[in-house]
Short mmCIF file of C-alpha atoms and ligand atoms in Angstrom, two decimals:
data_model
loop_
_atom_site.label_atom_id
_atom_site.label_comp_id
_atom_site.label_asym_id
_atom_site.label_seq_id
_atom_site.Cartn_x
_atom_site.Cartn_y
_atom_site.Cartn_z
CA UNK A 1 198.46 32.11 219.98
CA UNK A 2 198.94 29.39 217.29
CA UNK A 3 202.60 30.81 216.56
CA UNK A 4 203.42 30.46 220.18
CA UNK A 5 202.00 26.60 220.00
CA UNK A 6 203.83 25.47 217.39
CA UNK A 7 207.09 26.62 218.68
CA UNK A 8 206.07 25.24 221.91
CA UNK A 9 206.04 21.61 220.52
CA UNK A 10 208.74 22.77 217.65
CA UNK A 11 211.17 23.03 221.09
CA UNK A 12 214.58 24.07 220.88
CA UNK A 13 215.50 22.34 217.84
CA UNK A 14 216.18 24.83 215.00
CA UNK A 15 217.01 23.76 211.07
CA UNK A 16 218.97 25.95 209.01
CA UNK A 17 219.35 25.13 205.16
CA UNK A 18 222.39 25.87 203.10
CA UNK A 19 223.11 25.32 199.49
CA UNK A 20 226.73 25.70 198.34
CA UNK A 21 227.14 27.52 194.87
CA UNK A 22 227.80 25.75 191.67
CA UNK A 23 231.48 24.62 191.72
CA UNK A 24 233.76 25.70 188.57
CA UNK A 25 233.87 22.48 187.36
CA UNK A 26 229.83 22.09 187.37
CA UNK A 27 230.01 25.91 185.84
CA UNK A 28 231.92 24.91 182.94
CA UNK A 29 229.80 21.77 182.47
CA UNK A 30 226.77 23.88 182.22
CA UNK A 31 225.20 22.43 184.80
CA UNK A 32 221.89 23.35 185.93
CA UNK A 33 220.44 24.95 189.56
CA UNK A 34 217.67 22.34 190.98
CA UNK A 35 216.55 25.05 194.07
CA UNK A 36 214.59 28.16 193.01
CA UNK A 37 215.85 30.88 195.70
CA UNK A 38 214.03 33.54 193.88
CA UNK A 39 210.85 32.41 195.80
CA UNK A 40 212.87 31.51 199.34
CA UNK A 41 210.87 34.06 200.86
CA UNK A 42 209.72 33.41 204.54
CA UNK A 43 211.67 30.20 204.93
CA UNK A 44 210.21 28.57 202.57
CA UNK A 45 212.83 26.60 199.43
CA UNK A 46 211.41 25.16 196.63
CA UNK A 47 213.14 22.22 194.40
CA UNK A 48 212.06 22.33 191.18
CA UNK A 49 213.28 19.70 188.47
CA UNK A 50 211.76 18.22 185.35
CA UNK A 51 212.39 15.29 186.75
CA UNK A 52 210.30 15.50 190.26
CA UNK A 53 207.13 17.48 191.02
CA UNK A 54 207.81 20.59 192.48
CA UNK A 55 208.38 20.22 196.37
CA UNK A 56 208.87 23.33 199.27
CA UNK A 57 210.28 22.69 202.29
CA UNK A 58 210.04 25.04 205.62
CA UNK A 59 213.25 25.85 207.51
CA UNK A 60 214.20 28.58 210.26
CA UNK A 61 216.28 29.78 208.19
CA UNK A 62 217.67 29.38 204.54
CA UNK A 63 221.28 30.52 202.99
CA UNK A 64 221.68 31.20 199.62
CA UNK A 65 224.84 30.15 197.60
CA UNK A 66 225.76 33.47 197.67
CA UNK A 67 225.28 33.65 201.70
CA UNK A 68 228.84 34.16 203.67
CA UNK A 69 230.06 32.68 206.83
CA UNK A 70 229.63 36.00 208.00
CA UNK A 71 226.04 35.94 207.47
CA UNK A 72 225.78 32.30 208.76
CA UNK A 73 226.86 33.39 211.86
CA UNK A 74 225.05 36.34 212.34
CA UNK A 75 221.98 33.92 213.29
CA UNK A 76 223.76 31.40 214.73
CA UNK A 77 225.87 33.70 217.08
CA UNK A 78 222.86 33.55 219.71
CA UNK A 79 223.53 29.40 220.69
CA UNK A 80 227.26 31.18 222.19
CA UNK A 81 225.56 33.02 224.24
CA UNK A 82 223.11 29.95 225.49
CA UNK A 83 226.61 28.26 226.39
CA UNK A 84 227.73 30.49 228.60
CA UNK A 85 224.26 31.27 230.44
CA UNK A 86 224.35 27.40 231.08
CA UNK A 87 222.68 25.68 228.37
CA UNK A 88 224.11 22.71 226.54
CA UNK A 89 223.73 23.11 222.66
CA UNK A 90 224.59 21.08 220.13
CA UNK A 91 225.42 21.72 216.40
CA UNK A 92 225.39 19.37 213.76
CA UNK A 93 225.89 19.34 209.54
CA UNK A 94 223.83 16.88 208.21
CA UNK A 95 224.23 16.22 204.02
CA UNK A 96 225.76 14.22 201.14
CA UNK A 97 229.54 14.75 200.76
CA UNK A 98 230.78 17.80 199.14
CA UNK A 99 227.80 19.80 200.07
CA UNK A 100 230.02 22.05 202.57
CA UNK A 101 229.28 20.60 205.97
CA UNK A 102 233.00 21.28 206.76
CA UNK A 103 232.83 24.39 205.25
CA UNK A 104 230.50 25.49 207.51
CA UNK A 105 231.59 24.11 210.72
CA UNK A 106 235.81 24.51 210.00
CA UNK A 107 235.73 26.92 207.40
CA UNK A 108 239.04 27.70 205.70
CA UNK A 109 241.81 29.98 206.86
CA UNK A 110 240.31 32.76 205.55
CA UNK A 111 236.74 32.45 205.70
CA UNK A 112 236.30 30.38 209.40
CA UNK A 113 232.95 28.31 210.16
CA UNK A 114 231.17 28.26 212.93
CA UNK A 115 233.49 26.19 215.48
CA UNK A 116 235.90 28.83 215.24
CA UNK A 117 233.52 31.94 215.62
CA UNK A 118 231.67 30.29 218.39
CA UNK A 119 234.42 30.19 220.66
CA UNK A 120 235.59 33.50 219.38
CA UNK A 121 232.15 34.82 220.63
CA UNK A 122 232.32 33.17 223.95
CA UNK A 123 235.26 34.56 224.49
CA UNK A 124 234.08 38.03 223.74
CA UNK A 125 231.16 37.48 225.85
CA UNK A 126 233.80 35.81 228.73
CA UNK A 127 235.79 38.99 228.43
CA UNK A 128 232.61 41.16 228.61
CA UNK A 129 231.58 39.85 231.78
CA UNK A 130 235.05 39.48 233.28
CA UNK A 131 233.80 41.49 236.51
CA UNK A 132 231.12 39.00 237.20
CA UNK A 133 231.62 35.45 235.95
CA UNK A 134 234.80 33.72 236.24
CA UNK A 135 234.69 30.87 233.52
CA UNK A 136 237.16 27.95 232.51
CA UNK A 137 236.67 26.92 228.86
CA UNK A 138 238.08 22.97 228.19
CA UNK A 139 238.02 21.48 224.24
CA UNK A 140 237.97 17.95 222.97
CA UNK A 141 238.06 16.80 219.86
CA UNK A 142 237.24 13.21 218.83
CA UNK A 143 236.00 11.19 215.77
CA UNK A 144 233.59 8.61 215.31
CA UNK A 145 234.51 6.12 213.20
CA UNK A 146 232.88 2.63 212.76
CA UNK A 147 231.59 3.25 215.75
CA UNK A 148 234.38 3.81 217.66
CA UNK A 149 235.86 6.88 219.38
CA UNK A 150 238.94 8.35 218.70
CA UNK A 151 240.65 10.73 220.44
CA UNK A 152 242.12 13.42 218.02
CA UNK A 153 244.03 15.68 220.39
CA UNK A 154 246.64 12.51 220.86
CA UNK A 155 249.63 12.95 219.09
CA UNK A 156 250.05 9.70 216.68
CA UNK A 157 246.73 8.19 217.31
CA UNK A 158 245.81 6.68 214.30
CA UNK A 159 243.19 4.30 213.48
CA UNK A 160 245.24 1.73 212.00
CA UNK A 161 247.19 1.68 215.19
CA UNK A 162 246.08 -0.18 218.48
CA UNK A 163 245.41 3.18 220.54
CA UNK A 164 243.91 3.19 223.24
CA UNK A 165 240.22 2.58 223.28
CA UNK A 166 237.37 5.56 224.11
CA UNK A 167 234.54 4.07 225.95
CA UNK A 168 231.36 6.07 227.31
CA UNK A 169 230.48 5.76 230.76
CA UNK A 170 227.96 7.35 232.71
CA UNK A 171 229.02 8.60 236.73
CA UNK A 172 227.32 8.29 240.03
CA UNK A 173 224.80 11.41 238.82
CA UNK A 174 223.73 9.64 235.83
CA UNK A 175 226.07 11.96 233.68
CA UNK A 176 227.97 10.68 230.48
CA UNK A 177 231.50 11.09 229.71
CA UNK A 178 234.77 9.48 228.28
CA UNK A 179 237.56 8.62 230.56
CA UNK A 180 240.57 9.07 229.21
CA UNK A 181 239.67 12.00 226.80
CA UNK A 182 241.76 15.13 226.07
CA UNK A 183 240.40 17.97 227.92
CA UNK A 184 242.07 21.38 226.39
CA UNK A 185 242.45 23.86 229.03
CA UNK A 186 242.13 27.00 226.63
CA UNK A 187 242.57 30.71 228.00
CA UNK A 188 242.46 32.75 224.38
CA UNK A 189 241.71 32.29 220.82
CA UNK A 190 245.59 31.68 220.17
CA UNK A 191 244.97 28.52 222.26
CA UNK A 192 241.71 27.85 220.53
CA UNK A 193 242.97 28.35 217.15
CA UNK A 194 246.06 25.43 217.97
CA UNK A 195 243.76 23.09 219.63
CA UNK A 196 241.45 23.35 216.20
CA UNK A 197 244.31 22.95 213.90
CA UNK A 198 245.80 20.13 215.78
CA UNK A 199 242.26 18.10 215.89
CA UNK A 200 242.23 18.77 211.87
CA UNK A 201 245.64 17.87 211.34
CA UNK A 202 245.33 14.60 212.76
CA UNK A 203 242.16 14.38 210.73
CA UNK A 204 244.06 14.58 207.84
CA UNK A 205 247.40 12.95 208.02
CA UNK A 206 245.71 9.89 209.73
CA UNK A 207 244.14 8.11 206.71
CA UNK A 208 245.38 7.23 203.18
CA UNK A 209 242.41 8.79 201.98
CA UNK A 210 242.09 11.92 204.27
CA UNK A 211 238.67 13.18 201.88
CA UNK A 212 237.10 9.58 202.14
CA UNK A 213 238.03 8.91 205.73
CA UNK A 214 236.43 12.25 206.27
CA UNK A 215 233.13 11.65 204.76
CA UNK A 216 232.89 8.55 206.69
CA UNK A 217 233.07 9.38 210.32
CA UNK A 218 231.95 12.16 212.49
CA UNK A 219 234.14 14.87 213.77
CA UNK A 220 233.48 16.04 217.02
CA UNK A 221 234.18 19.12 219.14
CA UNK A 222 233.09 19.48 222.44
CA UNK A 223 233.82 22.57 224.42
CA UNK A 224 233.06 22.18 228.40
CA UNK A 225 232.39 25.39 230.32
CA UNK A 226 232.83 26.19 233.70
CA UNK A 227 230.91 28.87 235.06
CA UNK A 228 230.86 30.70 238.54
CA UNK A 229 228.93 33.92 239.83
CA UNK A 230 231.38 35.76 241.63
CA UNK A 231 228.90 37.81 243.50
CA UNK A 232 227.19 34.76 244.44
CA UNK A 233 229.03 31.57 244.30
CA UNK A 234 227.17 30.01 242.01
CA UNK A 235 228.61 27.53 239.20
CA UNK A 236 227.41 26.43 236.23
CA UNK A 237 228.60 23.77 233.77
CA UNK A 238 227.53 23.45 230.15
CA UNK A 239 228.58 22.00 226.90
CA UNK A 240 228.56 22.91 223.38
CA UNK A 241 228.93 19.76 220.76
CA UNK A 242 230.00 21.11 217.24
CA UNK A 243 229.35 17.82 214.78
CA UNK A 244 230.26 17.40 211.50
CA UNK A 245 228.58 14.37 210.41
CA UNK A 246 229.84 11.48 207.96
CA UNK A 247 228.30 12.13 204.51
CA UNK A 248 224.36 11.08 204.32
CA UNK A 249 224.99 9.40 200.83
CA UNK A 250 223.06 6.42 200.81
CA UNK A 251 225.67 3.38 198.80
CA UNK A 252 223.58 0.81 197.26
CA UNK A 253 224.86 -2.22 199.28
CA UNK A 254 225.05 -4.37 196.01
CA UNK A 255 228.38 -1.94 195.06
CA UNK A 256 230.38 -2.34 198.76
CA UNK A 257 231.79 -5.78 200.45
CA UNK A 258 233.06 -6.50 203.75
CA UNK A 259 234.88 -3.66 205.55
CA UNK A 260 233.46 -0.90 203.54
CA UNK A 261 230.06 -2.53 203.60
CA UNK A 262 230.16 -2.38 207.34
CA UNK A 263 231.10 0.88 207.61
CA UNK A 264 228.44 1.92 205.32
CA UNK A 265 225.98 0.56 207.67
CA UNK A 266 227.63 1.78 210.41
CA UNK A 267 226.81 5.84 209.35
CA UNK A 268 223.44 4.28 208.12
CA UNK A 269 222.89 3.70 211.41
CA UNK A 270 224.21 6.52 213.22
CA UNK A 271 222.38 8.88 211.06
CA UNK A 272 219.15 7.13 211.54
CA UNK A 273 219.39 6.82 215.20
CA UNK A 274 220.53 10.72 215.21
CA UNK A 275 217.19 11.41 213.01
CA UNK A 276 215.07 9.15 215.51
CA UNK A 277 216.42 11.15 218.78
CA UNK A 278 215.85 14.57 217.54
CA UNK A 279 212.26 13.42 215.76
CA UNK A 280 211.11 11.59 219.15
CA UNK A 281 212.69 14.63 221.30
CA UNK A 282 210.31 17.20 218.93
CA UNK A 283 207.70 15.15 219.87
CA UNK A 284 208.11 14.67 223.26
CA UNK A 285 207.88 11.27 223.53
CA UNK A 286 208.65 9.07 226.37
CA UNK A 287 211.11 6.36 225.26
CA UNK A 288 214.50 8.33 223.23
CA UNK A 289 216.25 5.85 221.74
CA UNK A 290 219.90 7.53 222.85
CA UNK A 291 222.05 4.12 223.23
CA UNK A 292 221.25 2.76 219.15
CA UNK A 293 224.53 4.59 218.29
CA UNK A 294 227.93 6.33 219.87
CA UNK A 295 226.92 9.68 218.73
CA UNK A 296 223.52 9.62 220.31
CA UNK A 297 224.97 7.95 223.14
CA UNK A 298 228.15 10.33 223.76
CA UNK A 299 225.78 13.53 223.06
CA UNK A 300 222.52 11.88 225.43
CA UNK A 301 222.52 14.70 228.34
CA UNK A 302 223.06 17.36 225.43
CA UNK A 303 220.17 16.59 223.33
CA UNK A 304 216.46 17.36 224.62
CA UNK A 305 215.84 18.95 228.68
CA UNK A 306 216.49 22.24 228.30
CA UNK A 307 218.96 22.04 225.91
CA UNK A 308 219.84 23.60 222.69
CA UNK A 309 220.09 22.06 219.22
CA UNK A 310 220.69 23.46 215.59
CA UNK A 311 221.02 21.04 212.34
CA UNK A 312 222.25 22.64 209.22
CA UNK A 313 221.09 20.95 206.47
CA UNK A 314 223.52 21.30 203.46
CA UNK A 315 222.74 20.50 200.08
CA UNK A 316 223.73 20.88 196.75
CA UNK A 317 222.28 23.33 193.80
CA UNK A 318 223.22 20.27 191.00
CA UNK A 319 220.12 18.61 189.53
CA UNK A 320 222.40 15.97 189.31
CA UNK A 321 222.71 15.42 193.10
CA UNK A 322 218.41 15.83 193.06
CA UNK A 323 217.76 12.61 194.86
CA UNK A 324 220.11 13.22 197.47
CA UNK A 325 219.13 16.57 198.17
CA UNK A 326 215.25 15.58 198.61
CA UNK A 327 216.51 12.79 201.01
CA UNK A 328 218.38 15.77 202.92
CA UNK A 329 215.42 17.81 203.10
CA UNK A 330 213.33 15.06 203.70
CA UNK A 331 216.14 14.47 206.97
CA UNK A 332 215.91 17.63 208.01
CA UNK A 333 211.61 18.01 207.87
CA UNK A 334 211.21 15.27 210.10
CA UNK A 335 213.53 16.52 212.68
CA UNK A 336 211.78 19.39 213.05
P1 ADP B 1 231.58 18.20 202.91
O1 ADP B 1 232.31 18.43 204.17
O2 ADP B 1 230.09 18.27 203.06
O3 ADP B 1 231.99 16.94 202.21
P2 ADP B 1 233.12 20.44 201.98
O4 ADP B 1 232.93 21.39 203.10
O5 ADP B 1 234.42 19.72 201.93
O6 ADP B 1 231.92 19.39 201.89
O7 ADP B 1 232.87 21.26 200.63
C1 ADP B 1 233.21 20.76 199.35
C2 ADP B 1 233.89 21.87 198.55
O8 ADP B 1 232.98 22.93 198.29
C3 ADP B 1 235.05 22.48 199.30
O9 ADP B 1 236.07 22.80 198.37
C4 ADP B 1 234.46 23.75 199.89
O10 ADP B 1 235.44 24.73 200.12
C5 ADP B 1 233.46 24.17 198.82
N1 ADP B 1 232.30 24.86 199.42
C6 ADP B 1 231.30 24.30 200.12
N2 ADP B 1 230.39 25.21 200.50
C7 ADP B 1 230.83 26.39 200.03
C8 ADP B 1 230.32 27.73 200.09
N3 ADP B 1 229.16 28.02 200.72
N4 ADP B 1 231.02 28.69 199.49
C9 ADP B 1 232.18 28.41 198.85
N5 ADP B 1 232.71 27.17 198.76
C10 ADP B 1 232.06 26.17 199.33
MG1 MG B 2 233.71 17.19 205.14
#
């Protein structure tokens, strides 16, 4: 009975912790592990340093260095399914830069994250119930960047360039959207798979610095569903968010002026005001601050209700990176 209460208040917000493995460069260097996995048991990780009393943290689930986006998937395979029943789920990688948050959502060629085996899923599933659901599958892909929306499925919209601004609006039922946003019409995963590359392409070749532009602003995927019961007419409409979020590094303010000072403050503040959301939606309480950033504000009607929401919280093995892996955990505790 006490199980059943605490995931009655926990709600549907689920935290997964992963740890990337020691890089070769931090091999060589001898450097040494800060998280005892050993003693991970029952979703419990403990950080252990000379430097810091010993700390645990509780997650739903926690992966290993040597876990594989295989086995990543495996438990996060279920929030597909959600999607196409008619729940709206979001995903989000929370962490410090170079901790694999775009590892785990884009994944590399040949070992894909979880945007790519999502869909792949929903298609499955789409396929599976061919006979009874008809469903239309639509994907956007934007960036947040300074606070501003980008639209990365337009060819040659860079954020140098005067392109044509994203706002959020909300319609006549209350619900939010973006005018003006590519909607991908996507039948297979040979459409998918374009639509992906295209969104990360322009990622890329958009910046100067394509790794520091990266870690500053939020990449967004948002797949829209369609639904409809052919034996009884009924439609449903759902949408899955899949965020990769700027890098939670906190930059001591006394080292960055002007623009990069702003932006700093800028993911400050969208982090914050993503951790305040989820922490007052686990709580149930009755004012959610949604509009004190973009991302909170773009993802309002998919965050809390009925809906669905997962936060992988990456973080690094390096006792060097110790004090930004507590704040991560720290992060991730509170939201849940
Ligand atoms: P972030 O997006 O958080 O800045 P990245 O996803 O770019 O971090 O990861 C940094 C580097 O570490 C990349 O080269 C990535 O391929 C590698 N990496 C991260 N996590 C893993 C992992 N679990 N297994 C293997 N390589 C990883
Ligand atoms: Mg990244």
């Amino acid at each position: 009975e006490l199980y059943n209460k605490v995931l009655e208040l926990r709600g549907n917000i689920r935290v997964f912790c992963r740890c990337r493995p020691l890089n070769a460069e931090e091999l060589t260097t001898g450097a040494s592990m800060t998280i005892d996995f050993e003693s991970a048991k029952d979703g419990e990780l403990t950080v252990m340093s000379n430097a810091a009393p010993r700390k645990s943290f509780k997650f739903d689930a926690i992966f290993s260095p040597q876990a594989e986006q295989a086995d990543i998937f495996e438990d996060t395979a279920p929030f597909a399914t959600s999607v196409l029943d008619g729940y709206n789920v979001c995903i989000f990688a929370y962490g410090q830069t170079g901790t694999g948050k775009t590892f785990t959502m884009e994944g590399t060629e040949v070992a894909r994250g979880v945007n790519f085996r999502t869909l792949e899923k929903m298609f499955d599933i789409i396929n599976e119930r061919e006979t009874v659901y008809r469903y239309d599958v639509y994907v956007s892909v934007l960036e947040v960047y300074n606070e501003q929306l980008r639209d990365l499925l337009v060819p040659g919209n860079h954020p140098g360039m005067a392109a044509r601004r994203l706002e959020i609006r909300q319609d006549g039922e209350g619900m939010h959207h973006v005018p003006g946003l590519v909607e991908a019409h996507v039948n297979n995963m040979t459409e998918v798979w374009e639509v992906l590359q295209t969104g990360s392409n322009a990622r890329a070749v958009s910046s100067t610095n394509a790794n520091e532009h990266s870690s500053r602003s939020h990449c967004i995927h948002c797949v829209m569903v369609k639904g409809e019961n052919l034996l009884n007419g009924e439609c449903t409409r759902s949408k899955l968010w899949l965020v990769d979020l700027a890098g939670s590094e906190r930059v001591a303010k006394t080292e960055v002026q002007g623009d990069r000072l702003k932006e700093t403050q800028n993911i400050n503040r969208s982090l914050s005001a993503l951790g305040d959301v989820i922490s007052a939606l686990a709580i149930r309480s009755s004012h959610i601050p949604f509009r004190n950033s973009k991302l909170t504000h773009l993802l309002q009607d998919s965050l809390g209700g009925d809906s669905k929401t997962l936060m992988f919280v990456q973080i690094s093995p390096n006792e060097n990176d110790l004090s930004e892996t507590i704040c991560s955990l720290n992060f991730a505790s509170r939201v849940m």
